[in-house]
Amino acid sequence: MIYTAIDFETADNGKDSACAVGLVKMQDTCIIDSFYRLIRPPRSWIKYAYFHGITWDMLKNQPNFAEQWHDIEAFLKGTEAFIAHNAQFDKGVLYGKRLCYPSPGNSFLLYAQRFQKIFAAAEKQFGLRLQRLANKSAASPCTFRRRGMR
């Protein structure tokens, strides 16, 4: 099965305010491709810059979501399921766009312990830092951020 781990960063509370997307495509425990883009949001106020470290200066000359959709869509081809630490949120950002990736064959999964090897491989190859939360149960969520971010 081919999984794509997806993580959006947003500028503010709006689902239309994506300012970055990170995608890692995996088959079993092997990373087969990765994709990262900064995205110019529709507003210049970056409410969550304190959290993700992305500023308007980094975004103002970037293409917006619609202008980058072709590249995102091409990367997602072949994806059978998405993995996300906050599936409701990331799904809302992705599908909140009227250009959305078709959903019928694609399910969103929460990070789970069974994906631990995949995340270890992603951490090593893609420079992701996986943050294990206190609860180490099988359904324990993790987050990934760009290296150097919290």
Coordinates of N, CA and C in Angstrom, one line a residue:
M1 N 0.8 -1.2 0.0 CA 0.0 0.0 0.0 C 0.9 1.2 0.0
I2 N 0.5 2.2 -0.7 CA 1.2 3.5 -0.8 C 0.5 4.5 0.1
Y3 N 1.2 5.0 1.1 CA 0.7 6.0 2.1 C 1.4 7.3 1.8
T4 N 0.7 8.4 2.0 CA 1.3 9.7 2.0 C 1.0 10.4 3.3
A5 N 2.1 10.7 4.0 CA 2.0 11.5 5.3 C 1.8 12.9 4.9
I6 N 0.9 13.6 5.5 CA 0.6 15.0 5.1 C 0.5 15.9 6.3
D7 N 1.1 17.1 6.2 CA 1.0 18.0 7.3 C 1.0 19.4 6.7
F8 N -0.1 20.2 7.0 CA -0.2 21.6 6.6 C 0.1 22.4 7.8
E9 N 0.8 23.6 7.5 CA 0.9 24.7 8.4 C 0.0 25.8 7.9
T10 N -0.7 26.5 8.8 CA -1.6 27.5 8.4 C -1.1 28.9 9.0
A11 N -1.5 29.9 8.3 CA -1.2 31.3 8.8 C -2.1 31.7 9.9
D12 N -3.3 31.3 9.8 CA -4.3 31.7 10.9 C -5.4 30.6 11.0
N13 N -6.5 30.9 11.6 CA -7.5 29.8 11.8 C -8.3 29.4 10.5
G14 N -8.2 30.2 9.5 CA -8.9 29.8 8.2 C -8.3 28.6 7.5
K15 N -9.2 27.8 7.1 CA -8.8 26.6 6.3 C -8.2 27.0 5.0
D16 N -8.4 28.2 4.6 CA -7.8 28.7 3.3 C -6.5 29.3 3.5
S17 N -5.9 29.3 4.7 CA -4.7 30.0 5.0 C -3.4 29.1 5.0
A18 N -3.5 28.0 4.3 CA -2.3 27.1 4.2 C -1.1 27.9 3.8
C19 N 0.0 27.8 4.6 CA 1.2 28.5 4.3 C 2.4 27.6 4.0
A20 N 2.2 26.3 4.3 CA 3.2 25.3 3.9 C 2.6 23.9 3.9
V21 N 3.1 23.1 3.1 CA 2.7 21.7 3.1 C 3.9 20.8 3.0
G22 N 3.9 19.7 3.8 CA 4.9 18.7 3.8 C 4.3 17.4 3.5
L23 N 4.8 16.7 2.5 CA 4.2 15.4 2.1 C 5.4 14.4 2.0
V24 N 5.2 13.2 2.5 CA 6.1 12.1 2.4 C 5.4 10.9 1.9
K25 N 5.8 10.4 0.7 CA 5.1 9.2 0.2 C 5.9 8.0 0.5
M26 N 5.2 6.9 1.1 CA 5.9 5.7 1.6 C 5.2 4.5 1.0
Q27 N 6.0 3.5 0.8 CA 5.5 2.1 0.5 C 6.1 1.2 1.5
D28 N 5.2 0.6 2.3 CA 5.6 -0.2 3.5 C 6.4 0.7 4.4
T29 N 7.7 0.4 4.6 CA 8.5 1.3 5.5 C 9.6 2.1 4.7
C30 N 9.4 2.1 3.4 CA 10.4 2.8 2.5 C 9.8 4.2 2.0
I31 N 10.6 5.2 2.2 CA 10.2 6.5 1.6 C 10.5 6.5 0.2
I32 N 9.5 6.8 -0.7 CA 9.7 6.7 -2.1 C 9.7 8.1 -2.7
D33 N 9.3 9.1 -2.0 CA 9.3 10.5 -2.5 C 8.9 11.5 -1.3
S34 N 9.4 12.7 -1.5 CA 9.0 13.7 -0.5 C 8.8 15.1 -1.2
F35 N 8.0 15.9 -0.6 CA 7.6 17.2 -1.2 C 7.4 18.2 -0.1
Y36 N 7.9 19.4 -0.3 CA 7.7 20.5 0.7 C 7.6 21.8 -0.1
R37 N 6.5 22.5 0.2 CA 6.4 23.8 -0.4 C 5.9 24.9 0.6
L38 N 6.4 26.1 0.4 CA 5.8 27.2 1.1 C 4.7 27.7 0.2
I39 N 3.6 28.2 0.8 CA 2.4 28.6 0.1 C 2.0 30.0 0.5
R40 N 1.8 30.9 -0.4 CA 1.4 32.3 0.0 C -0.1 32.2 0.3
P41 N -0.4 32.5 1.6 CA -1.8 32.5 2.0 C -2.5 33.8 1.5
P42 N -3.9 33.8 1.6 CA -4.6 35.0 1.1 C -4.5 36.3 1.9
R43 N -3.9 36.1 3.2 CA -3.8 37.3 4.0 C -2.3 37.4 4.5
S44 N -1.8 38.6 4.7 CA -0.4 38.8 5.1 C -0.1 38.6 6.6
W45 N -1.2 38.6 7.4 CA -1.0 38.4 8.8 C -0.8 36.9 9.1
I46 N 0.4 36.6 9.6 CA 0.7 35.2 9.9 C 0.6 35.0 11.5
K47 N -0.6 34.7 11.9 CA -0.9 34.5 13.3 C 0.0 33.5 14.0
Y48 N 0.3 32.4 13.3 CA 1.0 31.3 13.9 C 2.5 31.2 13.6
A49 N 3.1 32.3 13.2 CA 4.5 32.4 13.0 C 5.3 32.0 14.2
Y50 N 4.8 32.3 15.4 CA 5.5 32.0 16.6 C 5.6 30.5 16.8
F51 N 4.6 29.7 16.2 CA 4.6 28.3 16.4 C 5.4 27.6 15.3
H52 N 5.2 27.9 14.0 CA 5.9 27.2 13.0 C 7.1 27.9 12.4
G53 N 7.3 29.2 12.7 CA 8.5 29.9 12.3 C 8.4 30.4 10.9
I54 N 7.3 30.3 10.2 CA 7.1 30.8 8.9 C 6.6 32.2 8.9
T55 N 7.3 33.1 8.2 CA 6.9 34.5 8.2 C 6.4 35.0 6.9
W56 N 5.7 36.2 6.9 CA 5.2 36.7 5.6 C 6.4 37.0 4.7
D57 N 7.5 37.4 5.2 CA 8.7 37.7 4.3 C 9.1 36.4 3.5
M58 N 8.9 35.2 4.2 CA 9.2 34.0 3.5 C 8.1 33.6 2.5
L59 N 6.9 34.1 2.6 CA 5.7 33.7 1.8 C 5.3 34.7 0.8
K60 N 5.6 35.9 0.9 CA 5.0 36.9 0.0 C 5.3 36.7 -1.5
N61 N 6.4 36.1 -1.8 CA 6.7 35.9 -3.2 C 6.5 34.4 -3.7
Q62 N 5.8 33.6 -2.8 CA 5.5 32.2 -3.2 C 4.2 32.2 -3.9
P63 N 4.1 31.1 -4.7 CA 2.8 30.9 -5.4 C 1.7 30.6 -4.4
N64 N 0.4 30.9 -4.6 CA -0.7 30.6 -3.7 C -1.0 29.1 -3.9
F65 N -2.0 28.6 -3.2 CA -2.4 27.2 -3.2 C -2.8 26.8 -4.6
A66 N -3.7 27.6 -5.2 CA -4.2 27.3 -6.6 C -3.1 27.2 -7.6
E67 N -2.1 28.0 -7.5 CA -1.0 28.0 -8.4 C -0.1 26.8 -8.2
Q68 N -0.1 26.2 -7.0 CA 0.7 25.1 -6.7 C 0.0 23.8 -6.8
W69 N -1.3 23.8 -7.0 CA -2.2 22.6 -7.0 C -1.7 21.6 -7.9
H70 N -1.3 21.9 -9.2 CA -0.9 21.0 -10.2 C 0.3 20.1 -9.6
D71 N 1.3 20.7 -9.0 CA 2.4 20.0 -8.4 C 2.0 19.1 -7.3
I72 N 1.1 19.6 -6.4 CA 0.6 18.8 -5.3 C -0.1 17.6 -5.8
E73 N -1.0 17.9 -6.7 CA -1.9 16.8 -7.3 C -1.0 15.7 -7.9
A74 N 0.0 16.1 -8.7 CA 0.9 15.2 -9.3 C 1.7 14.3 -8.3
F75 N 2.1 15.0 -7.2 CA 2.8 14.2 -6.1 C 1.8 13.2 -5.5
L76 N 0.6 13.5 -5.3 CA -0.4 12.7 -4.6 C -0.9 11.5 -5.5
K77 N -0.6 11.5 -6.8 CA -1.0 10.4 -7.6 C -0.5 9.0 -7.1
G78 N -1.3 8.1 -7.0 CA -0.9 6.7 -6.5 C -1.2 6.6 -5.0
T79 N -1.5 7.7 -4.3 CA -1.7 7.6 -2.9 C -3.0 6.8 -2.6
E80 N -2.9 5.7 -1.7 CA -4.0 4.9 -1.4 C -4.6 5.3 0.0
A81 N -3.8 5.9 0.8 CA -4.3 6.4 2.1 C -3.4 7.5 2.6
F82 N -3.9 8.5 3.3 CA -3.2 9.6 3.9 C -3.0 9.3 5.4
I83 N -1.8 9.7 5.9 CA -1.5 9.6 7.3 C -1.3 11.0 7.8
A84 N -2.0 11.3 8.9 CA -1.9 12.7 9.4 C -2.0 12.7 11.0
H85 N -1.2 13.5 11.6 CA -1.3 13.6 13.1 C -2.6 14.2 13.5
N86 N -3.2 15.1 12.7 CA -4.5 15.7 13.0 C -5.3 15.6 11.7
A87 N -5.8 14.4 11.5 CA -6.5 14.1 10.2 C -7.6 15.1 9.9
Q88 N -8.5 15.4 10.9 CA -9.6 16.3 10.7 C -9.1 17.6 10.1
F89 N -8.0 18.2 10.7 CA -7.5 19.5 10.3 C -6.9 19.4 8.9
D90 N -6.0 18.4 8.7 CA -5.3 18.4 7.4 C -6.3 18.0 6.3
K91 N -7.3 17.2 6.6 CA -8.3 16.8 5.6 C -9.1 18.1 5.2
G92 N -9.5 18.9 6.3 CA -10.2 20.1 6.0 C -9.5 21.1 5.2
V93 N -8.2 21.2 5.4 CA -7.4 22.1 4.6 C -7.3 21.6 3.2
L94 N -7.0 20.4 3.0 CA -6.9 19.8 1.6 C -8.2 19.8 0.9
Y95 N -9.3 19.3 1.5 CA -10.6 19.3 0.9 C -11.4 20.6 0.9
G96 N -10.9 21.5 1.8 CA -11.5 22.8 1.9 C -11.3 23.6 0.6
K97 N -10.3 23.2 -0.2 CA -10.0 23.9 -1.4 C -11.0 23.3 -2.5
R98 N -11.5 24.1 -3.3 CA -12.4 23.7 -4.3 C -11.7 22.8 -5.4
L99 N -10.4 22.8 -5.3 CA -9.6 22.0 -6.3 C -9.3 20.6 -5.7
C100 N -10.0 20.2 -4.6 CA -9.6 19.1 -3.8 C -9.2 17.8 -4.5
Y101 N -8.3 17.1 -3.9 CA -7.9 15.7 -4.3 C -9.1 14.8 -4.1
P102 N -9.5 14.0 -5.1 CA -10.7 13.1 -4.9 C -10.5 12.2 -3.7
S103 N -11.6 12.1 -2.9 CA -11.5 11.3 -1.7 C -12.0 9.9 -1.7
P104 N -12.8 9.4 -2.6 CA -13.4 8.1 -2.5 C -12.4 7.0 -2.1
G105 N -11.3 6.8 -2.8 CA -10.4 5.7 -2.4 C -9.4 6.1 -1.4
N106 N -9.4 7.2 -0.8 CA -8.4 7.7 0.1 C -8.9 7.9 1.5
S107 N -8.4 7.1 2.4 CA -8.8 7.3 3.8 C -7.7 8.0 4.5
F108 N -8.1 8.8 5.6 CA -7.1 9.4 6.4 C -6.9 8.6 7.7
L109 N -5.7 8.3 8.0 CA -5.4 7.5 9.2 C -4.6 8.4 10.2
L110 N -4.9 8.2 11.5 CA -4.1 8.8 12.5 C -2.7 8.1 12.6
Y111 N -1.7 8.8 13.0 CA -0.4 8.2 13.3 C -0.7 7.1 14.3
A112 N -0.1 5.9 14.2 CA -0.3 4.9 15.1 C 1.0 4.2 15.3
Q113 N 1.2 3.4 16.3 CA 2.4 2.7 16.7 C 2.9 1.8 15.5
R114 N 1.9 1.3 14.7 CA 2.3 0.4 13.7 C 3.1 1.1 12.6
F115 N 3.0 2.5 12.6 CA 3.8 3.2 11.6 C 5.1 3.7 12.1
Q116 N 5.5 3.3 13.3 CA 6.7 3.8 13.9 C 7.9 3.6 13.0
K117 N 8.1 2.5 12.3 CA 9.2 2.3 11.4 C 9.2 3.3 10.3
I118 N 8.0 3.6 9.8 CA 7.9 4.5 8.7 C 8.4 5.9 9.1
F119 N 7.9 6.3 10.3 CA 8.3 7.6 10.8 C 9.8 7.7 11.1
A120 N 10.4 6.6 11.6 CA 11.8 6.6 11.9 C 12.6 6.8 10.6
A121 N 12.1 6.1 9.5 CA 12.7 6.2 8.2 C 12.6 7.7 7.7
A122 N 11.4 8.3 7.9 CA 11.1 9.6 7.4 C 12.0 10.6 8.2
E123 N 12.2 10.4 9.5 CA 13.1 11.2 10.3 C 14.5 11.2 9.8
K124 N 14.9 10.0 9.5 CA 16.3 9.8 9.0 C 16.5 10.4 7.6
Q125 N 15.6 10.2 6.7 CA 15.8 10.6 5.3 C 15.4 12.0 5.0
F126 N 14.3 12.4 5.6 CA 13.6 13.7 5.2 C 13.9 14.8 6.2
G127 N 14.6 14.5 7.3 CA 14.9 15.5 8.2 C 13.7 15.9 9.1
L128 N 12.8 15.0 9.3 CA 11.6 15.3 10.1 C 11.9 15.0 11.6
R129 N 11.4 15.7 12.5 CA 11.6 15.4 13.9 C 10.2 15.0 14.4
L130 N 10.2 13.7 14.8 CA 8.9 13.2 15.3 C 8.8 13.4 16.8
Q131 N 7.7 13.9 17.2 CA 7.5 14.3 18.6 C 6.5 13.3 19.3
R132 N 7.0 12.4 20.1 CA 6.1 11.5 20.8 C 5.5 12.2 21.9
L133 N 4.2 12.0 22.0 CA 3.4 12.6 23.1 C 3.5 11.6 24.3
A134 N 3.0 12.1 25.4 CA 3.1 11.4 26.7 C 2.5 10.0 26.6
N135 N 1.3 9.9 26.0 CA 0.6 8.6 25.9 C 1.2 7.8 24.9
K136 N 1.8 6.6 25.3 CA 2.5 5.8 24.3 C 1.6 4.6 23.9
S137 N 0.3 4.7 24.0 CA -0.6 3.6 23.6 C -0.5 3.4 22.1
A138 N -1.1 2.4 21.6 CA -1.1 2.1 20.1 C -1.7 3.2 19.3
A139 N -2.6 4.0 19.8 CA -3.2 5.1 19.0 C -2.5 6.4 19.3
S140 N -1.3 6.4 20.0 CA -0.7 7.6 20.4 C -0.3 8.5 19.1
P141 N -0.7 9.7 19.1 CA -0.4 10.6 17.9 C 1.1 11.1 18.0
C142 N 1.6 11.5 16.9 CA 2.9 12.1 16.8 C 2.7 13.3 15.9
T143 N 3.6 14.2 15.9 CA 3.6 15.3 15.0 C 5.0 15.4 14.3
F144 N 5.0 15.9 13.1 CA 6.3 16.2 12.5 C 6.4 17.7 12.1
R145 N 7.6 18.2 12.3 CA 7.8 19.6 12.0 C 9.2 19.6 11.3
R146 N 9.3 20.7 10.6 CA 10.7 20.9 9.9 C 11.7 20.9 11.0
R147 N 12.9 20.3 10.7 CA 14.0 20.2 11.6 C 14.3 21.6 12.2
G148 N 14.4 21.7 13.5 CA 14.7 23.0 14.1 C 13.4 23.7 14.6
M149 N 12.3 23.2 14.2 CA 11.0 23.7 14.7 C 10.6 22.9 15.9
R150 N 9.7 23.5 16.8 CA 9.3 22.7 17.9 C 8.2 21.7 17.6

